[in-house]
Amino acid sequence: MLTGARRALKSGVGLGLRWEFLEEVLEAPVLEDVAFFEVSPENYMRRGGYYPAALERIGRNYPLVTHGLTLSIGAASPPDREYIAELANEVARLDAPWHSDHLAFTSGSGRAFHELLPLKFAVDTAKRVAARLEELAETLARPVAIENVTYYAHLGKAELSEGDFLHTLFEHTRAGFLLDVNNVYVNAQNHGQDARRVLESFPLERAVELHVAGHTRTPSGLILDTHGAPVVPEVLELLAFTLERTGPLPVLLERDNHVPELAVLLGEVRALRAVCDRAAAAHRLRQEGRRAVVA
Amino acid sequence: MQSSLEAAVSALVHGPAVDARDADAFLARYDFSADDRAVLRADFERLLVYRGLVRGTLREAVALAIPRTLARLGSVFDEYFERFLAERGPRTHYLRDVTTELLDFCAPLWAEDARVPAWAHDLARHEALQIVVSSLREAVTARELGPLELERGLCFVEAARVARYAFAVHRLVSDETDRTPPERVPTALFVYRDPEHDVRYLELSPLAAALLERLLRGETLKASLLAACAETATDPTAALEGTARLLADLAARGALLGAAAGDGAAPPARGAIVDPDGAGPSARGLRGARETSTMRGSNKDPHERS
């Protein structure tokens, strides 16, 4: 069990921990700009050696939030029990304040896809996922959150809008909402929607963490959620728009491809913090305005 | 619907390429409602994006693990990669384990394929072993150790394996453009992760290999030594001094932790690798272990998922 790192995470900007800069983090003095690191537990589970040892050292100085990739919570079959048992050990080892994964299926027909496949926006899907989230939180003995994903195609006729799908889901679970703002933007661009209207349709009151990342536009015009570029200004604006409505939340910068120097990422973290600070001020003004109207 | 969707996605991303013009025929193979089928049909081009994403991730993972094997086999490897995806597909949650699944699938097929050089599987396993050993788990609980005695087993670090090859693939240069075939010579390596997390490779004599395989299985030092000597037609008395040197060397390297406490045999290290097609008995005396290479600075496997 790690000690000393866990503290209440209610705001601040975190960074997805990548092996490209892991040693820099280990060797540097504590990075005051980074409120927490987020890690994919699959990279550390069921293994020994350098990385788990390094992560344990980092956990002494920073809170670590776990963000899984292969739970496959929306698949027809329930999530793999052996995997969840290993996951429980890992999130306990890291003393993660909560664990999150994706509103997706990542396996099926006995195979692993190693990709996030979107779910059909249907009531029975939402209820199935909600029940599994309750069970997961109990097994992990800590809060869990679920993230909206990008969808390049609709995998079946949607019975609900994405917003209604999310509302239905969160009516049936106590899990938190990990709102990926970049995914909202990417989906809106790819499907001809207004990202702000989409966001306003989401259950923002259930948000416990926000993600932002960069993306890649393909020659066909389709945007892929690659996490391989800096966050675009439109997504920063959408982040501010979200935070003005939710109030302060932990925000994570994800950068998984074409990872630049740590110093560059820290610059992006500081820029995000400035956005968060401005949004927090705007949120306070909105709250005061509401109180004034009520009075 | 979800089960049908998973079956369709699996076929679409792992199976043979599907032309968007054949979407109707493809979707007709699965139990979808008319409404779902219509949406999937309309979005079929976009659905194919997932094929590229899935295959790109898997291919990259394998290329990172066994780059020289890929380079040497070229299009033949591509063919087997396609067959692996179509006929078996990855099952593991862990991207770093996909290469092992692929090689398990390929081993019997490559043995029957004249286009695949006889050394290919050895080279692939040797390349893949670096990530396997770098990530092997340590024991959860500390083991109680005692002094070395003939009647006791020995405790090694968990991340230790004996690998046997029919070819000296470990002597090939790391240059991916090199096409020099490896020498056909029975080869045994002791592969372990040192206290600094570096993966190290020691070339073993036949006697050392036979001895270490048994010790890793948990047999006592005496039983291991006698059996190894019998297997390699070596006089046990003559082997004693070399055995002591070998064990002292492994202890100094941090690979051998000590003798198992308590009575008799040690708990076996998990999954010692023994290749029955590898080296046979040899009359050569124990010459101990010779370090052939290390992976200092590359002790970390590159399979980070995001």
Coordinates of C-alpha atoms in Angstrom, one line a residue:
Chain A
M1 CA 0.0 0.0 0.0
L2 CA 1.3 3.4 -0.9
T3 CA 1.3 6.1 1.7
G4 CA 1.0 9.8 1.8
A5 CA -0.2 10.5 -1.7
R6 CA -3.9 10.3 -1.5
R7 CA -5.7 13.4 -0.8
A8 CA -9.1 14.7 -1.7
L9 CA -9.2 15.5 -5.4
K10 CA -11.9 18.0 -6.1
S11 CA -10.1 20.2 -8.6
G12 CA -6.7 20.8 -10.2
V13 CA -5.2 19.7 -13.5
G14 CA -3.7 16.2 -13.7
L15 CA -1.6 14.6 -16.4
G16 CA -1.9 11.1 -18.0
L17 CA 1.3 9.4 -16.9
R18 CA 3.2 8.1 -19.9
W19 CA 6.3 6.0 -19.9
E20 CA 8.0 8.5 -22.2
F21 CA 8.4 10.9 -19.3
L22 CA 8.1 8.6 -16.3
E23 CA 11.8 8.8 -15.5
E24 CA 11.7 12.6 -15.7
V25 CA 8.9 12.7 -13.2
L26 CA 10.8 10.3 -10.9
E27 CA 14.0 12.5 -11.0
A28 CA 12.3 15.9 -10.9
P29 CA 11.4 17.7 -7.7
V30 CA 7.6 17.4 -7.0
L31 CA 5.8 19.1 -9.9
E32 CA 3.6 21.6 -8.3
D33 CA 1.7 22.1 -11.5
V34 CA 0.4 18.6 -11.6
A35 CA -2.4 17.9 -9.2
F36 CA -2.5 14.2 -9.9
F37 CA -1.4 11.6 -12.4
E38 CA -3.8 9.2 -14.1
V39 CA -2.6 5.8 -15.1
S40 CA -4.1 2.9 -17.1
P41 CA -3.9 0.0 -14.6
E42 CA -3.5 -2.6 -17.4
N43 CA 0.0 -1.2 -17.9
Y44 CA 0.9 -2.2 -14.4
M45 CA -1.4 -5.1 -13.5
R46 CA -0.2 -8.7 -13.4
R47 CA 3.4 -7.7 -13.8
G48 CA 6.5 -7.0 -11.9
G49 CA 9.7 -5.2 -12.8
Y50 CA 10.5 -1.6 -13.4
Y51 CA 7.2 0.0 -14.1
P52 CA 5.2 -1.1 -11.1
A53 CA 8.2 -0.2 -8.9
A54 CA 8.5 3.3 -10.5
L55 CA 4.8 3.9 -10.2
E56 CA 4.9 3.1 -6.5
R57 CA 7.6 5.8 -6.1
I58 CA 5.6 8.3 -8.0
G59 CA 2.6 7.5 -5.9
R60 CA 4.5 8.7 -2.8
N61 CA 4.4 12.2 -4.2
Y62 CA 1.2 12.4 -6.2
P63 CA -2.3 11.1 -6.0
L64 CA -2.8 8.4 -8.6
V65 CA -6.2 8.0 -10.4
T66 CA -6.7 4.8 -12.3
H67 CA -8.4 4.8 -15.7
G68 CA -9.0 1.4 -17.2
L69 CA -9.1 0.3 -20.8
T70 CA -10.4 -3.2 -21.1
L71 CA -13.3 -3.6 -18.6
S72 CA -15.8 -4.0 -21.6
I73 CA -18.6 -3.0 -19.3
G74 CA -21.1 -2.8 -22.2
A75 CA -20.4 -6.2 -23.7
A76 CA -23.1 -8.9 -23.8
S77 CA -21.1 -11.0 -21.3
P78 CA -20.3 -9.6 -17.9
P79 CA -16.8 -8.2 -17.3
D80 CA -14.1 -10.8 -16.7
R81 CA -14.0 -11.6 -13.1
E82 CA -10.3 -12.5 -13.0
Y83 CA -9.5 -9.2 -14.6
I84 CA -11.6 -7.4 -12.0
A85 CA -9.9 -9.3 -9.1
E86 CA -6.5 -8.2 -10.5
L87 CA -7.9 -4.6 -10.9
A88 CA -9.1 -4.6 -7.3
N89 CA -5.6 -5.4 -6.1
E90 CA -4.0 -2.7 -8.3
V91 CA -6.4 0.1 -7.4
A92 CA -5.9 -0.8 -3.7
R93 CA -2.1 -0.9 -4.2
L94 CA -2.2 2.6 -5.7
D95 CA -4.8 3.9 -3.3
A96 CA -6.7 5.4 -6.1
P97 CA -9.5 7.7 -4.9
W98 CA -11.7 6.4 -7.7
H99 CA -11.5 4.2 -10.7
S100 CA -12.9 4.9 -14.1
D101 CA -13.3 3.1 -17.4
H102 CA -15.2 3.7 -20.7
L103 CA -18.8 3.5 -21.7
A104 CA -17.9 0.9 -24.4
F105 CA -17.3 -2.7 -25.2
T106 CA -13.7 -3.8 -25.8
S107 CA -14.2 -7.5 -26.2
G108 CA -16.8 -9.9 -27.6
S109 CA -17.2 -13.3 -29.1
G110 CA -14.3 -14.4 -26.9
R111 CA -11.9 -11.9 -28.4
A112 CA -10.2 -8.8 -27.2
F113 CA -10.5 -5.8 -29.5
H114 CA -8.0 -3.5 -27.7
E115 CA -10.2 -0.6 -28.9
L116 CA -13.2 1.2 -27.5
L117 CA -16.3 0.3 -29.4
P118 CA -19.4 2.4 -28.7
L119 CA -22.6 1.2 -27.3
K120 CA -26.1 1.5 -28.8
F121 CA -27.9 4.3 -27.1
A122 CA -30.7 2.1 -25.7
V123 CA -32.5 1.9 -22.3
D124 CA -31.6 -1.8 -21.8
T125 CA -27.9 -1.0 -22.5
A126 CA -27.9 1.8 -20.0
K127 CA -29.5 -0.4 -17.3
R128 CA -27.1 -3.2 -18.0
V129 CA -24.1 -0.9 -17.7
A130 CA -25.5 0.7 -14.5
A131 CA -25.9 -2.6 -12.8
R132 CA -22.4 -3.6 -13.6
L133 CA -21.0 -0.3 -12.3
E134 CA -22.7 -0.9 -9.0
E135 CA -21.1 -4.3 -8.8
L136 CA -17.7 -2.9 -9.8
A137 CA -17.8 -0.2 -7.1
E138 CA -18.6 -2.8 -4.5
T139 CA -15.8 -5.1 -5.7
L140 CA -13.2 -2.3 -5.9
A141 CA -14.4 -0.9 -2.6
R142 CA -14.2 2.7 -3.9
P143 CA -16.2 5.0 -6.2
V144 CA -16.2 4.3 -9.9
A145 CA -16.8 6.6 -12.9
I146 CA -17.6 6.0 -16.5
E147 CA -16.4 8.0 -19.5
N148 CA -18.3 9.0 -22.7
V149 CA -16.4 7.7 -25.7
T150 CA -16.0 8.8 -29.3
Y151 CA -18.2 7.0 -31.8
Y152 CA -17.3 7.1 -35.4
A153 CA -20.3 5.1 -36.4
H154 CA -23.7 4.3 -34.8
L155 CA -23.6 0.7 -33.9
G156 CA -27.4 0.2 -34.2
K157 CA -30.4 2.4 -34.3
A158 CA -30.2 4.7 -31.3
E159 CA -33.4 4.6 -29.1
L160 CA -32.2 7.6 -27.2
S161 CA -30.0 10.7 -27.8
E162 CA -26.6 10.4 -26.1
G163 CA -27.7 12.8 -23.4
D164 CA -30.8 10.8 -22.7
F165 CA -28.8 7.6 -22.7
L166 CA -26.4 9.1 -20.1
H167 CA -29.3 10.4 -18.0
T168 CA -30.9 6.9 -18.0
L169 CA -27.6 5.4 -17.1
F170 CA -26.9 7.7 -14.2
E171 CA -30.5 7.3 -12.9
H172 CA -29.6 3.7 -12.3
T173 CA -26.2 4.0 -10.7
R174 CA -24.3 6.0 -8.1
A175 CA -21.3 6.0 -10.4
G176 CA -19.7 9.3 -11.3
F177 CA -19.5 10.7 -14.8
L178 CA -16.1 11.1 -16.3
L179 CA -16.8 13.7 -19.0
D180 CA -14.4 13.7 -21.9
V181 CA -14.8 17.1 -23.4
N182 CA -12.7 16.3 -26.4
N183 CA -14.9 13.3 -27.2
V184 CA -17.9 15.6 -27.1
Y185 CA -16.2 17.9 -29.6
V186 CA -15.0 15.0 -31.8
N187 CA -18.4 13.4 -31.9
A188 CA -20.1 16.7 -32.6
Q189 CA -17.8 17.5 -35.5
N190 CA -18.1 14.0 -36.9
H191 CA -21.8 13.8 -36.7
G192 CA -22.7 17.4 -37.5
Q193 CA -23.9 18.4 -34.0
D194 CA -23.5 21.5 -31.8
A195 CA -21.1 20.5 -29.1
R196 CA -22.5 23.0 -26.6
R197 CA -26.0 21.7 -27.0
V198 CA -24.8 18.2 -26.7
L199 CA -23.0 19.1 -23.5
E200 CA -26.0 20.8 -22.1
S201 CA -28.0 17.7 -22.6
F202 CA -25.6 15.6 -20.5
P203 CA -26.0 15.0 -16.8
L204 CA -23.3 17.5 -15.8
E205 CA -24.3 17.3 -12.2
R206 CA -22.9 13.8 -12.1
A207 CA -19.5 14.8 -13.5
V208 CA -16.6 14.0 -11.2
E209 CA -13.7 14.4 -13.6
L210 CA -13.1 16.0 -17.0
H211 CA -10.7 14.8 -19.7
V212 CA -9.2 16.9 -22.5
A213 CA -6.9 15.8 -25.3
G214 CA -5.9 16.5 -28.8
H215 CA -7.2 14.7 -31.9
T216 CA -6.3 14.2 -35.6
R217 CA -8.3 15.1 -38.6
T218 CA -8.1 12.5 -41.4
P219 CA -8.0 13.4 -45.1
S220 CA -11.7 12.3 -45.3
G221 CA -12.5 14.9 -42.7
L222 CA -13.3 12.4 -40.0
I223 CA -11.7 13.3 -36.7
L224 CA -10.0 10.6 -34.8
D225 CA -9.5 10.7 -31.0
T226 CA -5.8 10.1 -31.1
H227 CA -4.6 12.0 -28.1
G228 CA -1.7 12.8 -30.3
A229 CA -1.7 16.6 -30.5
P230 CA -2.2 19.6 -28.2
V231 CA -5.7 20.4 -27.2
V232 CA -7.3 22.7 -29.7
P233 CA -8.8 26.1 -28.7
E234 CA -12.3 24.9 -29.5
V235 CA -12.0 22.1 -26.9
L236 CA -10.5 24.6 -24.3
E237 CA -13.5 26.8 -24.9
L238 CA -15.8 23.8 -24.4
L239 CA -13.9 22.9 -21.2
A240 CA -14.5 26.4 -19.9
F241 CA -18.2 26.1 -20.9
T242 CA -18.5 22.9 -19.0
L243 CA -16.7 24.1 -15.9
E244 CA -18.8 27.3 -15.7
R245 CA -21.7 24.9 -15.3
T246 CA -20.3 22.2 -13.1
G247 CA -18.0 24.3 -10.9
P248 CA -14.4 23.1 -10.3
L249 CA -13.6 19.5 -11.1
P250 CA -10.3 17.6 -11.6
V251 CA -9.3 18.0 -15.2
L252 CA -6.9 15.6 -16.9
L253 CA -4.7 16.3 -19.9
E254 CA -4.3 13.2 -22.0
R255 CA -1.4 12.9 -24.4
D256 CA -0.7 9.4 -25.6
N257 CA 0.8 9.7 -29.0
H258 CA 3.6 12.0 -30.3
V259 CA 4.3 12.7 -26.7
P260 CA 6.4 15.9 -26.4
E261 CA 8.9 16.8 -23.7
L262 CA 7.6 16.9 -20.2
A263 CA 8.3 20.6 -20.1
V264 CA 5.9 21.1 -23.0
L265 CA 3.2 19.1 -21.3
L266 CA 3.7 21.1 -18.1
G267 CA 3.2 24.2 -20.2
E268 CA -0.1 22.8 -21.4
V269 CA -1.1 21.9 -17.9
R270 CA -0.5 25.5 -16.7
A271 CA -2.6 26.8 -19.7
L272 CA -5.4 24.4 -18.7
R273 CA -5.2 25.6 -15.1
A274 CA -5.6 29.2 -16.3
V275 CA -8.7 28.1 -18.2
C276 CA -10.0 26.3 -15.1
D277 CA -9.4 29.3 -12.9
R278 CA -11.2 31.6 -15.3
A279 CA -14.1 29.1 -15.5
A280 CA -14.2 28.8 -11.7
A281 CA -14.6 32.6 -11.5
A282 CA -17.3 32.5 -14.1
H283 CA -19.0 29.7 -12.3
R284 CA -19.0 31.8 -9.1
L285 CA -20.6 34.7 -10.9
R286 CA -23.3 32.4 -12.3
Q287 CA -24.0 31.1 -8.9
E288 CA -24.2 34.6 -7.4
G289 CA -26.4 35.7 -10.3
R290 CA -28.8 32.8 -9.6
R291 CA -28.8 33.6 -5.9
A292 CA -29.5 37.3 -6.7
V293 CA -32.4 36.3 -9.0
V294 CA -33.8 34.0 -6.3
A295 CA -33.5 36.8 -3.6
Chain B
M1 CA -28.4 -7.3 -30.5
Q2 CA -25.2 -6.8 -28.5
S3 CA -24.0 -10.4 -29.1
S4 CA -24.7 -10.1 -32.8
L5 CA -22.9 -6.8 -32.9
E6 CA -19.8 -8.3 -31.1
A7 CA -19.7 -11.2 -33.6
A8 CA -20.0 -8.8 -36.5
V9 CA -17.3 -6.4 -35.1
S10 CA -15.0 -9.4 -34.5
A11 CA -15.4 -10.6 -38.1
L12 CA -15.0 -7.0 -39.4
V13 CA -11.9 -6.1 -37.5
H14 CA -10.2 -9.5 -37.3
G15 CA -11.4 -11.3 -40.4
P16 CA -10.8 -10.8 -44.1
A17 CA -11.2 -7.4 -45.5
V18 CA -14.8 -6.5 -46.3
D19 CA -15.6 -4.1 -49.1
A20 CA -18.2 -1.5 -48.2
R21 CA -20.0 -2.5 -51.4
D22 CA -20.5 -5.9 -49.8
A23 CA -22.0 -4.5 -46.6
D24 CA -25.4 -6.0 -47.2
A25 CA -24.1 -9.5 -47.6
F26 CA -21.8 -9.1 -44.6
L27 CA -24.6 -7.8 -42.3
A28 CA -27.0 -10.4 -43.5
R29 CA -24.8 -13.0 -41.6
Y30 CA -25.8 -11.6 -38.3
D31 CA -29.1 -11.4 -36.4
F32 CA -29.9 -7.7 -36.5
S33 CA -33.3 -6.0 -36.5
A34 CA -34.2 -4.2 -39.7
D35 CA -33.6 -0.9 -38.0
D36 CA -30.2 -1.8 -36.6
R37 CA -29.2 -3.3 -39.9
A38 CA -30.2 -0.1 -41.8
V39 CA -28.1 2.1 -39.4
L40 CA -25.1 -0.2 -39.6
R41 CA -25.4 -0.3 -43.4
A42 CA -25.5 3.5 -43.6
D43 CA -22.5 3.9 -41.3
F44 CA -20.5 1.0 -42.8
E45 CA -17.7 3.1 -44.2
R46 CA -17.2 4.6 -40.7
L47 CA -17.5 1.1 -39.1
L48 CA -14.5 0.1 -41.2
V49 CA -12.5 2.8 -39.4
Y50 CA -12.4 0.5 -36.4
R51 CA -10.8 -2.2 -38.4
G52 CA -7.9 0.0 -39.1
L53 CA -7.6 1.1 -35.5
V54 CA -7.8 -2.4 -34.0
R55 CA -5.3 -3.9 -36.4
G56 CA -3.0 -0.9 -36.2
T57 CA -2.8 -1.3 -32.4
L58 CA -2.1 -5.0 -32.5
R59 CA 0.4 -4.8 -35.3
E60 CA 2.3 -2.1 -33.5
A61 CA 2.4 -4.2 -30.4
V62 CA 3.8 -7.2 -32.2
A63 CA 6.3 -5.1 -34.2
L64 CA 7.6 -3.7 -31.0
A65 CA 8.1 -7.1 -29.5
I66 CA 9.6 -9.1 -32.4
P67 CA 10.9 -6.6 -34.9
R68 CA 13.7 -8.7 -36.3
T69 CA 11.4 -11.7 -36.9
L70 CA 8.9 -9.4 -38.7
A71 CA 11.7 -8.0 -40.9
R72 CA 13.1 -11.3 -41.8
L73 CA 9.8 -13.1 -42.6
G74 CA 8.3 -10.1 -44.4
S75 CA 5.1 -11.0 -46.3
V76 CA 5.1 -14.6 -44.8
F77 CA 4.8 -13.0 -41.4
D78 CA 2.0 -10.8 -42.6
E79 CA 0.1 -13.8 -43.8
Y80 CA 0.4 -15.5 -40.4
F81 CA -0.6 -12.3 -38.6
E82 CA -3.8 -12.3 -40.7
R83 CA -4.4 -15.9 -40.0
F84 CA -3.9 -15.3 -36.3
L85 CA -6.4 -12.5 -36.3
A86 CA -9.0 -14.4 -38.4
E87 CA -8.6 -17.9 -36.8
R88 CA -7.9 -17.2 -33.2
G89 CA -7.7 -13.5 -32.4
P90 CA -6.3 -11.9 -29.2
R91 CA -7.8 -13.0 -25.9
T92 CA -5.7 -11.1 -23.4
H93 CA -6.5 -7.9 -21.6
Y94 CA -2.8 -7.0 -21.8
L95 CA -1.4 -5.8 -25.1
R96 CA 2.1 -7.0 -24.0
D97 CA 0.8 -10.6 -24.1
V98 CA -0.6 -10.5 -27.6
T99 CA 2.8 -11.5 -29.1
T100 CA 2.9 -14.6 -27.0
E101 CA -0.6 -15.5 -28.1
L102 CA 0.4 -15.0 -31.7
L103 CA 3.6 -17.1 -31.4
D104 CA 1.6 -19.9 -29.7
F105 CA -0.7 -19.9 -32.6
C106 CA 2.1 -19.8 -35.2
A107 CA 4.4 -22.5 -33.7
P108 CA 2.8 -25.6 -35.1
L109 CA 2.0 -23.9 -38.4
W110 CA 5.5 -22.6 -39.0
A111 CA 6.9 -26.0 -38.3
E112 CA 4.9 -27.3 -41.3
D113 CA 5.6 -24.4 -43.6
A114 CA 8.7 -24.7 -45.8
R115 CA 8.7 -21.0 -46.4
V116 CA 9.4 -20.3 -42.7
P117 CA 13.0 -20.8 -41.8
A118 CA 13.6 -23.4 -39.1
W119 CA 15.1 -20.7 -36.8
A120 CA 12.2 -18.3 -37.1
H121 CA 10.3 -19.5 -34.1
D122 CA 13.5 -19.5 -31.9
L123 CA 14.2 -15.9 -33.0
A124 CA 10.7 -14.8 -32.3
R125 CA 10.6 -16.4 -28.9
H126 CA 13.9 -15.0 -28.0
E127 CA 12.9 -11.5 -29.0
A128 CA 9.6 -11.8 -27.1
L129 CA 11.3 -13.2 -24.0
Q130 CA 12.7 -9.8 -23.2
I131 CA 9.3 -8.3 -22.5
V132 CA 8.1 -11.5 -20.9
V133 CA 11.0 -11.5 -18.4
S134 CA 11.0 -7.8 -17.9
S135 CA 7.4 -7.9 -16.7
L136 CA 7.2 -11.2 -14.8
R137 CA 5.7 -10.7 -11.3
E138 CA 7.6 -11.1 -8.1
A139 CA 6.3 -13.3 -5.3
V140 CA 3.7 -11.5 -3.2
T141 CA 5.2 -12.8 0.0
A142 CA 8.8 -12.9 1.0
R143 CA 10.3 -16.3 1.1
E144 CA 12.2 -17.6 4.0
L145 CA 15.7 -18.5 3.0
G146 CA 18.4 -20.8 4.5
P147 CA 22.0 -21.8 3.8
L148 CA 22.8 -23.8 0.7
E149 CA 22.5 -27.5 1.3
L150 CA 22.5 -30.4 -1.1
E151 CA 19.2 -31.7 0.3
R152 CA 17.4 -28.4 -0.2
G153 CA 16.0 -26.7 -3.2
L154 CA 17.1 -23.2 -4.2
C155 CA 15.1 -20.0 -4.5
F156 CA 15.6 -17.8 -7.5
V157 CA 14.1 -14.5 -8.4
E158 CA 10.7 -15.1 -9.9
A159 CA 11.8 -13.4 -13.2
A160 CA 14.1 -16.2 -14.2
R161 CA 13.8 -18.7 -17.0
V162 CA 15.8 -21.3 -18.9
A163 CA 15.2 -20.9 -22.6
R164 CA 16.3 -23.5 -25.1
Y165 CA 16.7 -23.0 -28.8
A166 CA 17.9 -25.2 -31.7
F167 CA 19.7 -22.1 -33.1
A168 CA 22.0 -19.6 -31.6
V169 CA 19.5 -16.8 -32.2
H170 CA 20.9 -14.8 -29.3
R171 CA 24.1 -14.2 -31.2
L172 CA 22.4 -12.4 -34.1
V173 CA 23.0 -8.7 -34.2
S174 CA 20.2 -6.4 -33.3
D175 CA 20.2 -4.7 -36.7
E176 CA 16.8 -5.3 -38.2
T177 CA 18.2 -5.3 -41.8
D178 CA 20.7 -8.1 -41.0
R179 CA 19.8 -11.3 -42.8
T180 CA 22.6 -13.6 -41.5
P181 CA 21.0 -16.9 -40.6
P182 CA 21.7 -18.1 -37.1
E183 CA 24.0 -21.0 -36.5
R184 CA 22.3 -24.3 -35.9
V185 CA 23.6 -25.2 -32.5
P186 CA 21.8 -26.4 -29.4
T187 CA 21.5 -23.3 -27.2
A188 CA 20.4 -22.8 -23.6
L189 CA 20.1 -19.4 -22.0
F190 CA 19.4 -18.4 -18.4
V191 CA 17.3 -15.3 -18.7
Y192 CA 16.6 -13.2 -15.6
R193 CA 15.8 -9.8 -14.4
D194 CA 18.4 -8.3 -12.1
P195 CA 17.8 -6.1 -9.1
E196 CA 18.0 -3.0 -11.3
H197 CA 15.2 -4.5 -13.5
D198 CA 17.5 -5.1 -16.4
V199 CA 16.9 -8.3 -18.3
R200 CA 20.1 -10.3 -18.6
Y201 CA 21.0 -13.4 -20.7
L202 CA 23.5 -16.0 -19.7
E203 CA 24.6 -18.7 -22.1
L204 CA 24.6 -22.1 -20.4
S205 CA 26.4 -25.3 -20.9
P206 CA 24.2 -28.4 -21.3
L207 CA 24.9 -29.4 -17.8
A208 CA 24.2 -26.0 -16.4
A209 CA 21.0 -25.8 -18.3
A210 CA 19.9 -29.2 -17.1
L211 CA 20.7 -28.3 -13.6
L212 CA 19.0 -25.0 -13.6
E213 CA 15.9 -26.3 -15.2
R214 CA 15.5 -28.7 -12.4
L215 CA 16.3 -26.2 -9.7
L216 CA 13.8 -23.8 -11.2
R217 CA 11.2 -26.6 -11.0
G218 CA 11.9 -26.8 -7.3
E219 CA 13.9 -30.0 -7.1
T220 CA 16.6 -30.2 -4.4
L221 CA 20.2 -29.4 -5.3
K222 CA 21.3 -33.0 -4.9
A223 CA 18.5 -34.4 -7.1
S224 CA 19.0 -31.7 -9.7
L225 CA 22.7 -32.2 -9.9
L226 CA 22.5 -36.0 -10.1
A227 CA 19.8 -35.9 -12.8
A228 CA 21.6 -33.2 -14.8
C229 CA 24.8 -35.2 -14.6
A230 CA 23.0 -38.3 -15.8
E231 CA 21.4 -36.4 -18.6
T232 CA 24.7 -35.0 -19.8
A233 CA 26.9 -38.0 -19.0
T234 CA 28.9 -36.0 -16.5
D235 CA 30.7 -37.3 -13.4
P236 CA 28.9 -35.7 -10.5
T237 CA 32.1 -35.4 -8.4
A238 CA 33.8 -33.5 -11.2
A239 CA 30.8 -31.3 -11.6
L240 CA 30.6 -30.2 -8.0
E241 CA 33.2 -27.4 -8.2
G242 CA 31.7 -26.0 -11.3
T243 CA 28.2 -26.1 -9.8
A244 CA 29.5 -24.2 -6.8
R245 CA 31.0 -21.5 -9.1
L246 CA 27.8 -21.3 -11.1
L247 CA 25.6 -20.9 -8.0
A248 CA 28.0 -18.3 -6.5
D249 CA 27.9 -16.4 -9.7
L250 CA 24.1 -16.4 -9.9
A251 CA 23.9 -15.3 -6.2
A252 CA 26.3 -12.5 -6.9
R253 CA 24.1 -11.4 -9.8
G254 CA 21.1 -11.4 -7.6
A255 CA 19.4 -14.1 -9.6
L256 CA 19.8 -16.8 -6.9
L257 CA 18.4 -15.7 -3.6
G258 CA 19.4 -18.7 -1.4
A259 CA 18.2 -22.1 -0.3
A260 CA 14.6 -22.9 0.5
A261 CA 14.0 -22.9 4.2
G262 CA 12.3 -26.0 5.7
D263 CA 12.5 -29.5 4.5
G264 CA 13.5 -30.6 1.0
A265 CA 12.4 -29.1 -2.2
A266 CA 11.8 -25.4 -3.0
P267 CA 8.5 -24.2 -4.4
P268 CA 8.9 -24.1 -8.1
A269 CA 9.5 -20.9 -9.9
R270 CA 6.5 -20.3 -12.1
G271 CA 6.6 -21.6 -15.6
A272 CA 10.2 -22.5 -16.4
I273 CA 10.6 -22.6 -20.1
V274 CA 11.8 -25.9 -21.4
D275 CA 11.8 -26.5 -25.1
P276 CA 11.8 -30.3 -25.8
D277 CA 13.0 -29.6 -29.4
G278 CA 16.1 -27.8 -28.1
A279 CA 19.5 -29.0 -27.0
G280 CA 20.1 -32.7 -26.1
P281 CA 22.5 -34.1 -23.6
S282 CA 26.1 -33.2 -24.0
A283 CA 29.3 -34.7 -22.6
R284 CA 30.8 -31.3 -22.1
G285 CA 31.6 -30.5 -18.5
L286 CA 30.0 -27.7 -16.6
R287 CA 31.5 -24.5 -17.7
G288 CA 29.0 -22.4 -15.9
A289 CA 27.3 -19.6 -17.5
R290 CA 28.6 -16.9 -19.8
E291 CA 26.9 -13.6 -20.1
T292 CA 26.0 -13.0 -23.7
S293 CA 24.1 -9.9 -23.6
T294 CA 22.1 -7.6 -21.4
M295 CA 19.2 -5.3 -22.1
R296 CA 20.5 -2.5 -20.0
G297 CA 18.6 0.7 -20.8
S298 CA 15.9 -1.2 -22.5
N299 CA 14.5 -3.0 -19.5
K300 CA 11.1 -1.5 -20.0
D301 CA 8.7 -3.1 -22.4
P302 CA 7.2 -0.7 -24.9
H303 CA 3.7 -1.9 -24.6
E304 CA 2.0 0.9 -22.8
R305 CA -1.6 1.1 -23.5
S306 CA -3.5 4.3 -23.7

